[in-house]
Coordinates of C-alpha atoms in Angstrom, one line a residue:
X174 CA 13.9 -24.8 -77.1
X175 CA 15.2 -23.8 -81.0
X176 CA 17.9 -26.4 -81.9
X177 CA 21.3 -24.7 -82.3
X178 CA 22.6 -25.2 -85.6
X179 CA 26.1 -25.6 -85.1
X180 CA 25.4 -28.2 -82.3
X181 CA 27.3 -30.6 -83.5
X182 CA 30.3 -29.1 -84.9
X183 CA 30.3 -27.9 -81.4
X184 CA 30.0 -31.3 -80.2
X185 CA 33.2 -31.9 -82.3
X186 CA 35.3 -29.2 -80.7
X187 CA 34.0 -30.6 -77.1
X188 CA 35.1 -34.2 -78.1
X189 CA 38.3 -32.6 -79.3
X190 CA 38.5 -31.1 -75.8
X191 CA 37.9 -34.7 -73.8
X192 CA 40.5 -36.5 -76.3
X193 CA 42.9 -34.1 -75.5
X194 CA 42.5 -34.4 -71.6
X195 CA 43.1 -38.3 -72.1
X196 CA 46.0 -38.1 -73.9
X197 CA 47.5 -35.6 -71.5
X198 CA 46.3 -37.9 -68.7
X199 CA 48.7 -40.6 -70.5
X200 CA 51.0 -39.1 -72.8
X201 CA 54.2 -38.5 -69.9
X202 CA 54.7 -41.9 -68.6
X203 CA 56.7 -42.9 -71.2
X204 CA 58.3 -39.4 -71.0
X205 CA 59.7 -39.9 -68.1
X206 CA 62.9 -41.8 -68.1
X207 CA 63.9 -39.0 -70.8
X208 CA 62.8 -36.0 -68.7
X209 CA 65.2 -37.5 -66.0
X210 CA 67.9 -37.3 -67.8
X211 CA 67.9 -34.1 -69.6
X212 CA 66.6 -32.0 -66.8
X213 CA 67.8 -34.0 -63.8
X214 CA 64.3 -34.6 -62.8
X215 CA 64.8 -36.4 -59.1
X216 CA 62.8 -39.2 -58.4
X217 CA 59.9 -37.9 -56.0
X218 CA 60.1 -34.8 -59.2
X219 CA 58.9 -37.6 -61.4
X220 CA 56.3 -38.6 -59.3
X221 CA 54.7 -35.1 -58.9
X222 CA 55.4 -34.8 -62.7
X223 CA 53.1 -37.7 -63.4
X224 CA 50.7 -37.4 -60.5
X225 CA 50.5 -33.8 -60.4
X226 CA 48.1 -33.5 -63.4
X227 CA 45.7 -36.1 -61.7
X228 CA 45.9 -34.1 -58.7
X229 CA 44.5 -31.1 -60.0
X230 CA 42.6 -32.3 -62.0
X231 CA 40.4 -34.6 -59.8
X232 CA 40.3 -31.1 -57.2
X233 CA 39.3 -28.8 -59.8
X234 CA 36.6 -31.8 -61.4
X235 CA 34.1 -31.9 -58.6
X236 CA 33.4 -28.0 -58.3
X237 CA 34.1 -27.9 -62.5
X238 CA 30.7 -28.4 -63.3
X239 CA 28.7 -25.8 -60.7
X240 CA 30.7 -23.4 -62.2
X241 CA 30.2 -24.0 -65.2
X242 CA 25.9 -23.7 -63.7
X243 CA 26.9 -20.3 -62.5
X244 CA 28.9 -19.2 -65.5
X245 CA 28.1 -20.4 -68.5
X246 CA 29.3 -23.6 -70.0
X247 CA 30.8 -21.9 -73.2
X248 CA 32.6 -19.0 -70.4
X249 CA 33.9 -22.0 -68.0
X250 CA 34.9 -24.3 -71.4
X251 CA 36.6 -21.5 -72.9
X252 CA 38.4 -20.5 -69.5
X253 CA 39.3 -24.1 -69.2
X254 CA 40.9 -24.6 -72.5
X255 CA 42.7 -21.5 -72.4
X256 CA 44.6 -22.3 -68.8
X257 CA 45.0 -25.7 -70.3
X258 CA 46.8 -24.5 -73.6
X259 CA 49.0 -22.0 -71.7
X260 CA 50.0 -24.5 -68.8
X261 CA 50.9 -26.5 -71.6
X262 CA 53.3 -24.1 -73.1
X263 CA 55.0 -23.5 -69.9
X264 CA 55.3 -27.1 -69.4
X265 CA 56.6 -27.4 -72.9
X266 CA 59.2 -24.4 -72.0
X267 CA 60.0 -25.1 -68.3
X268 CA 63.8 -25.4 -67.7
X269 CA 63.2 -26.7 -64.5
X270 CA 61.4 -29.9 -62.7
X271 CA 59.7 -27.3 -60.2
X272 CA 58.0 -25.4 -62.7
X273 CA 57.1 -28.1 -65.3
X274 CA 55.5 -30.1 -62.1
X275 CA 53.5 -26.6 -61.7
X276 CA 52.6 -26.6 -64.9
X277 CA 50.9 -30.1 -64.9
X278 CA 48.9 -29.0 -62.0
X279 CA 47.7 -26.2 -63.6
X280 CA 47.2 -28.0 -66.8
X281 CA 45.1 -30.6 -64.4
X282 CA 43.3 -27.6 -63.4
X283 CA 42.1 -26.6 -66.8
X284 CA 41.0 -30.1 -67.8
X285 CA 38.7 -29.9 -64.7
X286 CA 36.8 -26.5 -65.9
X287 CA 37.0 -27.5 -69.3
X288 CA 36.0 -31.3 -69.1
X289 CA 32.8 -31.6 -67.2
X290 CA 31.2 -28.6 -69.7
X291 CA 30.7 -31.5 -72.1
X292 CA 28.6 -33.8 -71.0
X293 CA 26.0 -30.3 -69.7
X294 CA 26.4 -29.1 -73.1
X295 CA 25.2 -32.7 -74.8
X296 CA 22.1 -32.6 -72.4
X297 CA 21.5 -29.0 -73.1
X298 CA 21.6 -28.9 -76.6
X299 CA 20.5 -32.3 -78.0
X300 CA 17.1 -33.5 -78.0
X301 CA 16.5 -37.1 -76.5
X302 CA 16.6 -38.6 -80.2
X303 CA 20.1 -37.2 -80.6
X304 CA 21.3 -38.1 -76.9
X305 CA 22.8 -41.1 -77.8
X306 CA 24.8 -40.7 -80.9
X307 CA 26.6 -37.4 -79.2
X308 CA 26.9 -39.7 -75.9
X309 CA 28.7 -42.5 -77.7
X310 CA 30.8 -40.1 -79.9
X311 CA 31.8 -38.8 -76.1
X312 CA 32.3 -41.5 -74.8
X313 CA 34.2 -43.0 -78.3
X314 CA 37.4 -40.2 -77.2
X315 CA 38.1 -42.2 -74.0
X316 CA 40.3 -45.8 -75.2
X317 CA 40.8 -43.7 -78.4
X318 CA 42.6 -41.2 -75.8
X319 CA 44.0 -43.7 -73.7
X320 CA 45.8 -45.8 -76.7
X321 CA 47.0 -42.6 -78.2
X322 CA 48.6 -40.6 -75.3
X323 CA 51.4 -43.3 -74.5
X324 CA 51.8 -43.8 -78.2
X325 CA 52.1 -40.1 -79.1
X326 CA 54.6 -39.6 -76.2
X327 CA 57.1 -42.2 -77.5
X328 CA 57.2 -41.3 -80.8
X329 CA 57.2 -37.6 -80.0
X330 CA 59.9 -37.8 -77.1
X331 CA 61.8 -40.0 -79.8
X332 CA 61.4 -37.9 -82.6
X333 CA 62.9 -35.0 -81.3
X334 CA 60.6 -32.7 -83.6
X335 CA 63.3 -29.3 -84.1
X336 CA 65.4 -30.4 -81.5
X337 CA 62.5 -30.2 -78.6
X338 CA 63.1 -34.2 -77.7
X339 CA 60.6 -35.3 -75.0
X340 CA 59.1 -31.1 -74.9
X341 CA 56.8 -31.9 -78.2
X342 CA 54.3 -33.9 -75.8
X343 CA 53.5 -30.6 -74.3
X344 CA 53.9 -28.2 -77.1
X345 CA 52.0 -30.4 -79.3
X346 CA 49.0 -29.1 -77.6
X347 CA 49.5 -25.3 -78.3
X348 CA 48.1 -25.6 -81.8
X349 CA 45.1 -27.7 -80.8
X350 CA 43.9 -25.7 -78.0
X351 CA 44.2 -22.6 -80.3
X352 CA 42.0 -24.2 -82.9
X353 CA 39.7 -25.5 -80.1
X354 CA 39.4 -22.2 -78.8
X355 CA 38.3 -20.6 -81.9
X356 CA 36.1 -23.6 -83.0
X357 CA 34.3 -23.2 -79.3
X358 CA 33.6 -19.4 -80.0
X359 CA 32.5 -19.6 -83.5
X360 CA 30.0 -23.2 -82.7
X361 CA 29.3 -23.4 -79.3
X362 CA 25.9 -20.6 -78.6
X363 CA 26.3 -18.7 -75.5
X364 CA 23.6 -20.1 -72.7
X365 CA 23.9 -17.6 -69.2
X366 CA 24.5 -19.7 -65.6
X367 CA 22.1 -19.0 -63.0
X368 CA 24.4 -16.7 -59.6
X369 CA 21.8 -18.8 -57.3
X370 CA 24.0 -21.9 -57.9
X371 CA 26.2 -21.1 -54.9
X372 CA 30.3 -22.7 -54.2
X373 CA 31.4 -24.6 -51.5
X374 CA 34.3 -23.1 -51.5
X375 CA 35.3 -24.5 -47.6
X376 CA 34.6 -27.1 -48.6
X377 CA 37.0 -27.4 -51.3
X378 CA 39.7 -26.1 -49.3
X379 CA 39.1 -28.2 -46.9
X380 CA 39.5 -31.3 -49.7
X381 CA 42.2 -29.8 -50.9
X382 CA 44.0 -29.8 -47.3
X383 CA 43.0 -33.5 -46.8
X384 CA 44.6 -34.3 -49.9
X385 CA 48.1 -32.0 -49.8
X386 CA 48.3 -34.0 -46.1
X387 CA 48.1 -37.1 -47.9
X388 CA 50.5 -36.7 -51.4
X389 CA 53.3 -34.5 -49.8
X390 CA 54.3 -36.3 -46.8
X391 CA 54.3 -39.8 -49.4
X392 CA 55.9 -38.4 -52.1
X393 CA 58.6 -36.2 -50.5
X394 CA 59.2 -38.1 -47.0
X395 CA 61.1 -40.9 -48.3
X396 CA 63.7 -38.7 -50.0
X397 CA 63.8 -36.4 -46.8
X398 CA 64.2 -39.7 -44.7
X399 CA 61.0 -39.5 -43.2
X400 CA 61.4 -36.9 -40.7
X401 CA 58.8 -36.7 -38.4
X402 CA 56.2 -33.3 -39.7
X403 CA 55.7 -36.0 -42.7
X404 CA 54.5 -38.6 -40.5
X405 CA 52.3 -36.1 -38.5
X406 CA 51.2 -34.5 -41.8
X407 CA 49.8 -37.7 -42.7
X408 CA 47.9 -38.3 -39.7
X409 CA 46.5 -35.1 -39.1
X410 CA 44.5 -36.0 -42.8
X411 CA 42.5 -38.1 -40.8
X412 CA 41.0 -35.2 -38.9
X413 CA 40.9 -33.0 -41.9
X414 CA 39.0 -35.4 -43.6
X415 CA 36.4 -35.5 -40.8
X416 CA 36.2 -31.9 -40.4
X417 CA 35.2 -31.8 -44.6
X418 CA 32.8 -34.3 -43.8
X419 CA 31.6 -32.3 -41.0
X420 CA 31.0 -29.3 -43.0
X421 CA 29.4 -30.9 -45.6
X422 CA 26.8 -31.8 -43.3
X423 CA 26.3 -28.0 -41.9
X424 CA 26.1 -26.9 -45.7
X425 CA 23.7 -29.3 -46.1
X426 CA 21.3 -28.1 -42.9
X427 CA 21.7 -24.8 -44.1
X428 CA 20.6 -25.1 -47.5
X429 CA 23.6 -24.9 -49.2
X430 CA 25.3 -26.4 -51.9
X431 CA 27.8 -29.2 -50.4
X432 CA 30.6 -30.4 -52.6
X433 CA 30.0 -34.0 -51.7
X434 CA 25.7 -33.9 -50.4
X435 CA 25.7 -36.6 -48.1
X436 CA 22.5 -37.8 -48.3
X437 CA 23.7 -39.0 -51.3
X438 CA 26.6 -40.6 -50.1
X439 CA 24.4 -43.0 -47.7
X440 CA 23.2 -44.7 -51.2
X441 CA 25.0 -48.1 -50.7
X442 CA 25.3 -48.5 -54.4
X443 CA 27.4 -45.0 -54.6
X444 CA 29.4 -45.2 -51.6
X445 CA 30.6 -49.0 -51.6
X446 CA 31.6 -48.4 -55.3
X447 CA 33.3 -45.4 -54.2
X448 CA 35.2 -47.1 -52.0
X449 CA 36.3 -49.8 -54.5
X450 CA 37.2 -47.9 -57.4
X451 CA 39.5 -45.9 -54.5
X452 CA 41.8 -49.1 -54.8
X453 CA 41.6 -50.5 -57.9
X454 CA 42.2 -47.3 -59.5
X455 CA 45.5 -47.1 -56.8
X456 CA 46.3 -50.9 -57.8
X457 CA 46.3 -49.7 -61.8
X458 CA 49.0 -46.8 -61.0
X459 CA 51.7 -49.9 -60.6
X460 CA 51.8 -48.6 -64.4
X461 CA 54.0 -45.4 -63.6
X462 CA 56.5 -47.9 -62.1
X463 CA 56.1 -50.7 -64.9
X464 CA 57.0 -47.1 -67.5
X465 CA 60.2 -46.9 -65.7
X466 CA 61.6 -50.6 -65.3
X467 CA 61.0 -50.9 -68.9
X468 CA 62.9 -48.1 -70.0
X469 CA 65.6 -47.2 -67.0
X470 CA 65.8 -51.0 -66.0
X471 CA 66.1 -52.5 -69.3
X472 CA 67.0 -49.9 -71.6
X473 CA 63.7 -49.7 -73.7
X474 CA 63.4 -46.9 -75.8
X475 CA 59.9 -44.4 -75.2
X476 CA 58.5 -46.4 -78.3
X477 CA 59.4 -50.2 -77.5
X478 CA 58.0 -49.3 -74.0
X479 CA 54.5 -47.3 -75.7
X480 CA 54.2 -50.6 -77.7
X481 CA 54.6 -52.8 -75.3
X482 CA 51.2 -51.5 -73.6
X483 CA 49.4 -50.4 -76.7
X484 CA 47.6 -54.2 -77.2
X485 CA 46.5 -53.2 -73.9
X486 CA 43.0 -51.3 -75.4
X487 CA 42.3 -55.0 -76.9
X488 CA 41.7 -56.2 -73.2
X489 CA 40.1 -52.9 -72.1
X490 CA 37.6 -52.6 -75.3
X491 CA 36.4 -56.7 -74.7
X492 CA 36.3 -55.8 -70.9
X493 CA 33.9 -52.9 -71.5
X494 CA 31.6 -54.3 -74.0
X495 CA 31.2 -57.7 -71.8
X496 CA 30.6 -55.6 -68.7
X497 CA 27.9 -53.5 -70.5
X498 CA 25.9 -56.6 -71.5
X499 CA 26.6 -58.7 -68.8
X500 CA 27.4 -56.7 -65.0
X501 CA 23.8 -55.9 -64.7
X502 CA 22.5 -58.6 -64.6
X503 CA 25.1 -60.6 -62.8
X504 CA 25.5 -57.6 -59.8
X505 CA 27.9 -57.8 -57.4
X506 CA 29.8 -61.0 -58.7
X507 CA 30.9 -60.0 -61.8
X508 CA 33.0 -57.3 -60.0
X509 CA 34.4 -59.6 -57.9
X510 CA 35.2 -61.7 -60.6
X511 CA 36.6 -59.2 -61.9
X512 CA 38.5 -57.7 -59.6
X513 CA 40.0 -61.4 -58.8
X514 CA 41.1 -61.1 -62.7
X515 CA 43.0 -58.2 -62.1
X516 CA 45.0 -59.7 -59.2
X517 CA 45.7 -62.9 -61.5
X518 CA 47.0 -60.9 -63.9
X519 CA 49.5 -58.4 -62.0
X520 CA 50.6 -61.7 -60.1
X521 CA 51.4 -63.2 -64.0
X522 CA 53.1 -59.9 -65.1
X523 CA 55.3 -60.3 -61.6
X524 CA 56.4 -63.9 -62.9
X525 CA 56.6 -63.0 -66.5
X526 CA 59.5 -60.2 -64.9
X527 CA 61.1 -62.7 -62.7
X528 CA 61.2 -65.5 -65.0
X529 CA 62.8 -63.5 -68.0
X530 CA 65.0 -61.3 -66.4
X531 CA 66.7 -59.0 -68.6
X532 CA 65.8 -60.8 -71.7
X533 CA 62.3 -59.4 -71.4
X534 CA 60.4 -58.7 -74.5
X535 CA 57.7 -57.2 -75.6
X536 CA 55.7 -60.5 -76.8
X537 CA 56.1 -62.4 -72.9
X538 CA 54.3 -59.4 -71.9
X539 CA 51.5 -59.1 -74.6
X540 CA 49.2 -61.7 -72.7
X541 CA 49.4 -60.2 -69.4
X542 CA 49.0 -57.5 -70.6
X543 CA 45.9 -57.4 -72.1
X544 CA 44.5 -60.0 -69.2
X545 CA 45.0 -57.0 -66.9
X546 CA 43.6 -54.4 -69.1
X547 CA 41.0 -56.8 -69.9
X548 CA 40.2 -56.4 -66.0
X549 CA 40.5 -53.0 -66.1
X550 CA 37.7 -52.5 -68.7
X551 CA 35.3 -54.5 -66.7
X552 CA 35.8 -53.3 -63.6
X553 CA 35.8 -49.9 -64.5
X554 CA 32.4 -49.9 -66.2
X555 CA 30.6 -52.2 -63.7
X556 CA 31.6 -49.8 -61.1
X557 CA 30.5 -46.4 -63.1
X558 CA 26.7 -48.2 -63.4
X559 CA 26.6 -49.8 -59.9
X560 CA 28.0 -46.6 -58.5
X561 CA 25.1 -43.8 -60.4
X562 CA 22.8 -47.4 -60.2
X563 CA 20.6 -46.0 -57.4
X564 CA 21.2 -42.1 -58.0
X565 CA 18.4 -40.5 -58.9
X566 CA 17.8 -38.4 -62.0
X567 CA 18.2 -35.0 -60.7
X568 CA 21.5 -36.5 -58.4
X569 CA 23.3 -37.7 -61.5
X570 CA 25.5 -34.1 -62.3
X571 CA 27.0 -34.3 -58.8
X572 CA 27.3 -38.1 -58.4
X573 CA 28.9 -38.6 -61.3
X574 CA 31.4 -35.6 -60.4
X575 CA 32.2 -37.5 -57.6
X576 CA 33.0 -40.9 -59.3
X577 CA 35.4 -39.6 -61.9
X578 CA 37.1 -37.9 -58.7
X579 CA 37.4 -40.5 -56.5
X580 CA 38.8 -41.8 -59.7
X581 CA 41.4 -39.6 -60.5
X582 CA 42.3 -39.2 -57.0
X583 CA 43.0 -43.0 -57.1
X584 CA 45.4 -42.8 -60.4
X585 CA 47.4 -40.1 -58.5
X586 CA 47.5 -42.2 -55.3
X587 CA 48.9 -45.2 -56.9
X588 CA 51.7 -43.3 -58.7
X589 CA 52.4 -41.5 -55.1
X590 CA 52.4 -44.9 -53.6
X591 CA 53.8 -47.2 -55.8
X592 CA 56.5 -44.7 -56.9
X593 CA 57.4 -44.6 -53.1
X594 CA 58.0 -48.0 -53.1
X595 CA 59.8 -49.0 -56.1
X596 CA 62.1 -46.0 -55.1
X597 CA 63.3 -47.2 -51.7
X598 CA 63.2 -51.3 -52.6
X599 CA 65.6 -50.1 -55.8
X600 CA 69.0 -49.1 -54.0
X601 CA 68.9 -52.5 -52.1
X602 CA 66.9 -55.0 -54.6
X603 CA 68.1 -53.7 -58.0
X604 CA 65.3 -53.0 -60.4
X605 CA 64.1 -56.5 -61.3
X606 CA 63.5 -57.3 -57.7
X607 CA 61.8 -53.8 -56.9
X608 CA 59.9 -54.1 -59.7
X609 CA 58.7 -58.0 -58.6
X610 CA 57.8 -56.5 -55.2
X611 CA 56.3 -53.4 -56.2
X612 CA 53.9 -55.6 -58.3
X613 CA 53.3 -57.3 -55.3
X614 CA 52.2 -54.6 -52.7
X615 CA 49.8 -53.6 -55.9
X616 CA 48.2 -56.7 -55.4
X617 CA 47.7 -56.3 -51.7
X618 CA 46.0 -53.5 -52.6
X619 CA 43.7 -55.6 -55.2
X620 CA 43.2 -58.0 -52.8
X621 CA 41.6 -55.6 -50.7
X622 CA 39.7 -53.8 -53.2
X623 CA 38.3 -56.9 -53.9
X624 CA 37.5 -57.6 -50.1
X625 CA 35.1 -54.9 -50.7
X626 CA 33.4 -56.0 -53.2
X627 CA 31.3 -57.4 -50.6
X628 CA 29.9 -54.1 -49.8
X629 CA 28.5 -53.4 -53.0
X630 CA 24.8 -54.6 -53.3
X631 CA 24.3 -57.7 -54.9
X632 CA 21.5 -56.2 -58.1
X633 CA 21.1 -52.4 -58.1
X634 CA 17.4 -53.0 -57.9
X635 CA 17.9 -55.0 -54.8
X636 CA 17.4 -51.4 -52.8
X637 CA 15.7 -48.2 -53.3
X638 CA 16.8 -45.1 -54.8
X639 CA 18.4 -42.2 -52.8
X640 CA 16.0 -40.5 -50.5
X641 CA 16.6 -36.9 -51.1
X642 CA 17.3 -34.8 -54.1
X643 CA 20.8 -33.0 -54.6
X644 CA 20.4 -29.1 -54.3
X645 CA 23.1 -28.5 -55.9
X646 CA 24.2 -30.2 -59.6
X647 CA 27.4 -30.6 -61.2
X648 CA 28.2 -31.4 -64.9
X649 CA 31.0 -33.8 -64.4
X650 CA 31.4 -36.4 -67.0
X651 CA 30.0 -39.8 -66.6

């Protein structure tokens, strides 16, 4: 196949694309407080506001990529960035909390077309010589994304650019995804999708279900006073769940294309890490809460609180490069290690609150803070390789598709949960003492993650690889 010869200005505007996505994914937390008070945001409204880009994001991710098969990657990365860029205006514009929490779904939505083109276009246009250096500029826009977002949004909500106070974070992105989406028509060459890749589209509905019955019910039901269809709602996710895992099976028998194949998903590598990056990822949303003690608890402006998480990407860059040269060869331990650091180190930030009280600065939190991001870092790579360890080659589009939603799902059920908490402890506790005790649930759920480390295998050469191919492959990103 003739080299394109705009490949990697191309390469450019997709990077552009992922950088953009990571900031988004950050860049409201620190937003909040200030959205709150100028457009009486509620409490479960702030919740959905942060979580509700996750949401849709992780729903749209794991059926992103076969479009993108069907379609065309240039046609699915140029329909992504466009609902991205105008979700992102009417975010910018809303004058509501209803419609700007619509808007970040939608704006989740597009990230989930547009993202996993990427990596499909960095296999599909570079040659195995090149791979690497367009994999490690890709992968180069994720801590560059996640140090910039909550930076950007406290100086941009501060600024007050023209009077738009905390609206820049949103608006900012109109002119990037403008130039994005003419830099993707001029470079990126136009490849046709193949109609035979066919979509699950029962079973995304059905996903989508399982996961409305789980998010609603916890976000809204404490401000409604639990009334009893939020209860039931919950419980009846259960059987949705099991009907989805039903019908992935019948897709599966009948030759089809299943959203989540599960002969894949009896690969104990996959599955157990699955399953622990569910709760770890929950346990890191203790962040959305941490956002708002800072700045509604103890008066920290959208800049003091960025800063005080920024020295964070010190812990999660050392975390990631000791993972990559040291998790496979260690296996299962150095995750449970790891995952043992993480508790430590929300248990210190929980004593670093209580001890200091409202005289909290920015330096008693610097250590902790970068312990925990440290265990972030490591836990988070060791569980992307143990996870596609075992996958084979021709499995990797749709297992990795799965990872990074089983990911994002986690992010948005620790701000669901976590929010949920701190909001019902605060009338009674105060905000110091909700704050302790939210800390402390997150490290139930820590403790349990790393209960289940003991699922994951203990090498990733210690078993086989999966059995049987994936029909069916996505392009999510790795």
């Amino acid at each position: 196949m003739e080299k394109h010869p705009l490949r990697w200005w191309a390469l450019v505007i997709c990077v552009l694309a992922v950088l953009v996505d990571m900031i988004d994914n950050q860049i409201v937390a620190v937003a909040l407080p200030t959205i709150h008070h100028h457009l009486g945001a509620g409490e479960a409204a702030m919740q959905w506001i942060s979580a509700g880009y996750a949401l849709g994001f992780a729903l749209t991710l794991i059926i992103g990529g076969r479009l993108g098969d069907r379609y065309g990657v240039k046609k699915l990365f140029l329909a992504g960035m466009t609902v991205f860029t105008l979700a992102s205006l009417s975010a910018g514009l809303a004058p509501e909390p209803g419609l700007l929490i619509a808007s970040r779904v939608v704006q989740g939505i597009g990230s989930g077309l547009m993202v996993p083109q990427v990596l499909s276009f960095i296999h599909t246009e570079f040659d195995e010589a090149e791979r690497p250096k367009a994999m490690g500029l890709y992968a180069g826009a994720f801590p560059l994304g996640g140090l910039a977002g909550p930076l950007l949004g406290g100086v941009l909500t501060e600024a007050d650019l023209f009077g738009s106070g905390w609206r820049a974070i949103f608006l900012v992105n109109i002119p990037i995804g403008v130039a994005g989406l003419v830099g993707a028509l001029a470079t990126m060459q136009t490849r046709p999708g193949s109609l035979r890749h066919r979509l699950d589209l029962g079973g995304l509905a059905l996903l989508t279900a399982t996961g409305f019955a789980v998010f609603y019910p916890l976000v809204q039901g404490r401000e409604m006073g639990w009334p009893l269809w939020s209860i039931l709602l919950m419980v009846a996710a259960v059987p949705l769940a099991g009907l989805c895992a039903v019908h992935q099976r019948r897709q599966e028998r009948r030759g089809g294309e299943p959203l989540v194949p599960p002969a894949m998903m009896r690969v104990r590598s996959l599955w157990s890490s699955l399953t622990v990056m569910l709760w770890t990822q929950t346990a890191i949303g203790v962040f959305f809460m941490l956002t708002l003690y800072l700045q509604l608890g103890l008066g920290f402006s959208p800049v003091q609180a960025s800063l005080s998480f920024a020295p964070g990407v010190i812990g999660i860059i050392v975390g990631n490069a000791l993972a990559m040269n040291v998790a496979a060869k260690i296996g299962r331990s150095f995750l449970t290690v790891m995952t043992a650091v993480l508790a430590v180190s929300l248990a210190s930030i929980a004593l670093v609150i209580h001890a200091a009280g409202d005289n909290l600065n920015v330096w008693e939190m610097l250590g902790p803070i970068i312990f925990f991001s440290f265990g972030i870092g490591g836990v988070l790579n060791a569980l992307f390789g143990t996870a596609m360890g075992q996958i084979q080659p021709q499995q990797a589009g749709a297992a990795s598709g799965l990872v990074n939603t089983t990911a994002q799902l986690g992010q948005a059920m620790g701000i669901a949960l976590f929010g949920t908490v701190f909001f019902s402890l605060l009338p009674d506790h105060g905000y110091q003492s909700a704050t302790v005790r939210t800390i402390m649930v997150s490290i139930g759920v820590t403790l349990l993650a790393l209960v289940l480390t003991a699922a994951l295998p203990r090498q990733q050469q210690d078993e086989d690889k999966a059995p049987a191919p994936d029909r069916g492959m996505s392009s999510a990103p790795a």
